[in-house]
mmCIF file of C-alpha atoms in Angstrom:
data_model
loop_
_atom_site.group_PDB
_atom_site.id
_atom_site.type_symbol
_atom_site.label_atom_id
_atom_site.label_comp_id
_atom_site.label_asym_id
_atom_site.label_seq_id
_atom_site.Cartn_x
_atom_site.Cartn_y
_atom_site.Cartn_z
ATOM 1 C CA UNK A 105 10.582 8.981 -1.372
ATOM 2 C CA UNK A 106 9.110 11.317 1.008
ATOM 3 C CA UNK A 107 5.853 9.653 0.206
ATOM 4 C CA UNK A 108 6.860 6.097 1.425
ATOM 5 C CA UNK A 109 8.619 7.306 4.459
ATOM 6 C CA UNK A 110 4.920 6.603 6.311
ATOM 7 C CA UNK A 111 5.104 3.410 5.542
ATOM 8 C CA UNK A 112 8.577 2.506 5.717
ATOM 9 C CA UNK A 113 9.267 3.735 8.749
ATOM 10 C CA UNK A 114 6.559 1.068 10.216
ATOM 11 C CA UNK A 115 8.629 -1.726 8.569
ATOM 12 C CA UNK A 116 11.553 -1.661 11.339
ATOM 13 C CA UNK A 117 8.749 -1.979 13.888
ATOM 14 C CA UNK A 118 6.978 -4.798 12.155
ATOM 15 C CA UNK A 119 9.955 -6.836 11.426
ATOM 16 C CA UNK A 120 11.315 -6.615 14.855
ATOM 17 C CA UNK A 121 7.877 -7.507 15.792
ATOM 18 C CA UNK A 122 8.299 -10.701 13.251
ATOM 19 C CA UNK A 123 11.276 -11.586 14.616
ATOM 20 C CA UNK A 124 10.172 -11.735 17.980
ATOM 21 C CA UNK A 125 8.164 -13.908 17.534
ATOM 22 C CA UNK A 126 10.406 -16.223 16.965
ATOM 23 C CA UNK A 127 11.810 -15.731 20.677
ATOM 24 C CA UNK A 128 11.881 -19.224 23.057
ATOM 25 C CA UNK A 129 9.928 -17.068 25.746
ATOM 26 C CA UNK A 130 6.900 -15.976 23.544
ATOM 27 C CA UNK A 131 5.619 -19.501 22.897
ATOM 28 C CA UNK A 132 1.961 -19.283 23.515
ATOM 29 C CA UNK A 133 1.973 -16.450 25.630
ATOM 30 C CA UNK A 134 0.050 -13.435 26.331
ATOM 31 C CA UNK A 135 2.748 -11.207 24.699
ATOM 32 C CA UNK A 136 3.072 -13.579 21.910
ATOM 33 C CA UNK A 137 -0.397 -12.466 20.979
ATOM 34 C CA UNK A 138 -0.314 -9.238 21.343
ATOM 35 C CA UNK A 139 2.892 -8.723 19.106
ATOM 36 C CA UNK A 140 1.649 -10.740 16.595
ATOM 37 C CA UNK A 141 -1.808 -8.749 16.588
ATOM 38 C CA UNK A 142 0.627 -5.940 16.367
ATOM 39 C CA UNK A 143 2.620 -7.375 13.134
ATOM 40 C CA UNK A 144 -0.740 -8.359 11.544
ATOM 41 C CA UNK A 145 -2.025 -4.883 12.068
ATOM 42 C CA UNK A 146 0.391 -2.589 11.064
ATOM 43 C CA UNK A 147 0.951 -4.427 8.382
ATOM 44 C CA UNK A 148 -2.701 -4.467 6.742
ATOM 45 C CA UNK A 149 -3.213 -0.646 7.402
ATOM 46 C CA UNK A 150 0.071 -0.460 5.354
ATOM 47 C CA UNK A 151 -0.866 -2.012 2.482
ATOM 48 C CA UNK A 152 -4.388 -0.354 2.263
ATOM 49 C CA UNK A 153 -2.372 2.929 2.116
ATOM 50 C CA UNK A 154 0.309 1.614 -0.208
ATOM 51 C CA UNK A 155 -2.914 0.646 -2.852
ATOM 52 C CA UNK A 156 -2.279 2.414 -6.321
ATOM 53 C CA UNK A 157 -5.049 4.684 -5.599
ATOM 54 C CA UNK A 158 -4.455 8.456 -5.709
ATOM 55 C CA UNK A 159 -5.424 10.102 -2.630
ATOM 56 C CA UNK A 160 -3.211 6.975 -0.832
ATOM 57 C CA UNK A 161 0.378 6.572 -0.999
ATOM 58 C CA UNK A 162 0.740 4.165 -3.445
ATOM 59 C CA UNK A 163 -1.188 6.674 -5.831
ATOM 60 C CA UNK A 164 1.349 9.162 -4.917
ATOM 61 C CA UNK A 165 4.315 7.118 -5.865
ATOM 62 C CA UNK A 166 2.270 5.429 -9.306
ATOM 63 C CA UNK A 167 1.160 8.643 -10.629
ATOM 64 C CA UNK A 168 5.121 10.338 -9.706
ATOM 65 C CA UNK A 169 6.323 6.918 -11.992
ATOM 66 C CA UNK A 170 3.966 7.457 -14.588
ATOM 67 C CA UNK A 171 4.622 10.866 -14.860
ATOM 68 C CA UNK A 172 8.299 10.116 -15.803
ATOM 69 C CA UNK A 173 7.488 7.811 -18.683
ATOM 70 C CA UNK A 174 5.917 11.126 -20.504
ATOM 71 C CA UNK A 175 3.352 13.623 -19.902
ATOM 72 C CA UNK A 176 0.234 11.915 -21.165
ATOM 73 C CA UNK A 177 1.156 7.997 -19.120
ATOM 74 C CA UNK A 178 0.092 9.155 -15.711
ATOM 75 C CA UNK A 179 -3.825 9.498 -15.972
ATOM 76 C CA UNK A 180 -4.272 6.557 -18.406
ATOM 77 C CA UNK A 181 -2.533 4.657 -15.713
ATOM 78 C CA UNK A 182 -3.571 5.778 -12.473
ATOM 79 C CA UNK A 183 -7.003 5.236 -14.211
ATOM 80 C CA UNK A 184 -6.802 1.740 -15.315
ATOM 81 C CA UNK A 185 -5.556 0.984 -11.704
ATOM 82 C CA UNK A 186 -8.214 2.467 -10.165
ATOM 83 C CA UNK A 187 -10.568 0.538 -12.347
ATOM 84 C CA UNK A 188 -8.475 -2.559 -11.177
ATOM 85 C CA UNK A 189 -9.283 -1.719 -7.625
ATOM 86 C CA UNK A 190 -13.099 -1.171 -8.480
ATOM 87 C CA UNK A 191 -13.311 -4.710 -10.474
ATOM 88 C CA UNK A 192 -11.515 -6.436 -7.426
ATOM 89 C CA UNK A 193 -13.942 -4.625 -4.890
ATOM 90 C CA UNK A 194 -17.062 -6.186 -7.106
ATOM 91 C CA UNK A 195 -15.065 -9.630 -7.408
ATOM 92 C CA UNK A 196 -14.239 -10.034 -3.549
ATOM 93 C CA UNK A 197 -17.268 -8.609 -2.155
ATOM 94 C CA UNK A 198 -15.253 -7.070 0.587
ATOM 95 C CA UNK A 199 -16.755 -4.185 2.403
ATOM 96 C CA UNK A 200 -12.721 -2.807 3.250
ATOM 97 C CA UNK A 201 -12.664 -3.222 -1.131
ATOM 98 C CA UNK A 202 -15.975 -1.616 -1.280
ATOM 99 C CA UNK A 203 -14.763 1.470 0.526
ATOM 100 C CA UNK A 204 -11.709 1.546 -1.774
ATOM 101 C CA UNK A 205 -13.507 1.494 -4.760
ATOM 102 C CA UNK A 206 -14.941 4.609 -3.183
ATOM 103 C CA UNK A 207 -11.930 6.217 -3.399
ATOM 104 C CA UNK A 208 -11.478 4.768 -6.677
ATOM 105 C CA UNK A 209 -14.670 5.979 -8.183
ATOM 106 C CA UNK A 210 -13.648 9.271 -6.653
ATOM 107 C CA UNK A 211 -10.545 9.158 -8.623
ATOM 108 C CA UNK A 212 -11.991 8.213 -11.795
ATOM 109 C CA UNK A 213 -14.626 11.105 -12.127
ATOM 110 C CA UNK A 214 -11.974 13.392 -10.914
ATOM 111 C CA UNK A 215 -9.653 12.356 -13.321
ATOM 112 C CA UNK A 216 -6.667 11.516 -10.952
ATOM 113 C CA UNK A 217 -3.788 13.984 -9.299
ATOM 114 C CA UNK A 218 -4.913 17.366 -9.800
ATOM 115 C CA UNK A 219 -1.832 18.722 -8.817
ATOM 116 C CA UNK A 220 0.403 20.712 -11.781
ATOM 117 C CA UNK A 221 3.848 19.025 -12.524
ATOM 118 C CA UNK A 222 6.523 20.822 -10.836
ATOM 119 C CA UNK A 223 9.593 18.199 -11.895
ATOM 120 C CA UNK A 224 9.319 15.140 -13.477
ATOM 121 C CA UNK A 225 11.841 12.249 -12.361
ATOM 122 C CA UNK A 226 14.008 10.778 -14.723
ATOM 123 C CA UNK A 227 13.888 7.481 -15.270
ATOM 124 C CA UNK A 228 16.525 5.569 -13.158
ATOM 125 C CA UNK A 229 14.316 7.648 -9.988
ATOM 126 C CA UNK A 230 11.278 6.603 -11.730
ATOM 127 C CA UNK A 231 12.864 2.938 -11.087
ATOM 128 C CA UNK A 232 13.986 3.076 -8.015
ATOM 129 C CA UNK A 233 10.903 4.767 -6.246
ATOM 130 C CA UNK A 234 8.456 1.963 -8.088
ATOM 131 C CA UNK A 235 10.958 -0.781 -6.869
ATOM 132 C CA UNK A 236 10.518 0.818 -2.886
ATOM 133 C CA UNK A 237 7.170 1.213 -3.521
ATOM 134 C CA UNK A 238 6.684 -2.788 -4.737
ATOM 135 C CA UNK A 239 9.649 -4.141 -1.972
ATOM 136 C CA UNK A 240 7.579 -2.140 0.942
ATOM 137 C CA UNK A 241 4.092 -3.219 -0.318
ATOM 138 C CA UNK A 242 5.286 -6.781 -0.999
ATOM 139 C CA UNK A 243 6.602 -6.878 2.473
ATOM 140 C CA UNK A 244 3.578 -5.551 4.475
ATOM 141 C CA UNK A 245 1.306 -8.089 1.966
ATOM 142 C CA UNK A 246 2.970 -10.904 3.328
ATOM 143 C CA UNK A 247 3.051 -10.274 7.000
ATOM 144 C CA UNK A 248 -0.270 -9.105 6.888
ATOM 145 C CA UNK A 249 -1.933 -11.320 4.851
ATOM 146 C CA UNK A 250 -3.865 -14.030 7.175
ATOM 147 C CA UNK A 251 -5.558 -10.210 8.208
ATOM 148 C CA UNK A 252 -5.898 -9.010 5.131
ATOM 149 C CA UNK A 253 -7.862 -12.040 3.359
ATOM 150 C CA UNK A 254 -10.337 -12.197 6.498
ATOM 151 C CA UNK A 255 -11.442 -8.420 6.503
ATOM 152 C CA UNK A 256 -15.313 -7.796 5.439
#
């Protein structure tokens, strides 16, 4: 959980940032605009680091899942999501996806988390950490996603 902490502690922020929005006063004003550039920005940078790649976050938490499914689960997985990222960098022709299939690529001839095993989590951990790690990314993907489907 340690590894979403980053993340989650931006979703207080962001939220009260939503709900601001909301307020009578911030109808089509200057502060409107720059809250809601806040909300859409925090909230982008969030999910690029909650991305199942490695290095990132959400590699962190994916490869800590895998791991507690069985020894062998966490490369074959961490790979096939990093070839997910590099196929949806080619499809999109984003320059942001272009620089994550960096990373991805990086991943792939490294072979994932080099990092030796110290403990394993059993499997109701294993569900609860990829159930924060989905809730948190699902929430930053929808607040930031009018940013999010215009970057380059």
């Amino acid at each position: 959980f340690i590894t979403l902490m980053g993340s989650v502690a931006c979703l207080g922020p962001m939220l009260l940032g939503w709900a601001a929005l909301d307020l009578p006063w911030s109808v089509q004003s200057p502060v409107a605009h720059t809250i809601w550039g806040f909300v859409l920005a925090v909230s982008a940078v969030n999910v690029l680091f909650l991305m199942p790649l490695w290095p990132l976050a959400g590699g962190r938490c994916l490869t800590h899942v895998a791991r507690s499914l069985g020894p062998r689960v966490a490369a074959p997985v961490t790979l096939t999501a990093a070839a997910a990222v590099i196929v949806l960098a080619i499809y999109s022709r984003s320059l942001t996806m272009m620089g994550l299939a960096g990373l991805a690529l990086q991943n792939l001839v490294s072979g994932g988390d080099p990092r030796p095993v110290r403990q394993v989590m059993t499997p109701g951990h294993a569900a609860l950490a990829a159930g924060a790690w989905v809730a948190t990314l699902a929430c930053f993907a929808i607040a930031g996603w009018p940013l999010l489907t215009h970057l380059p």
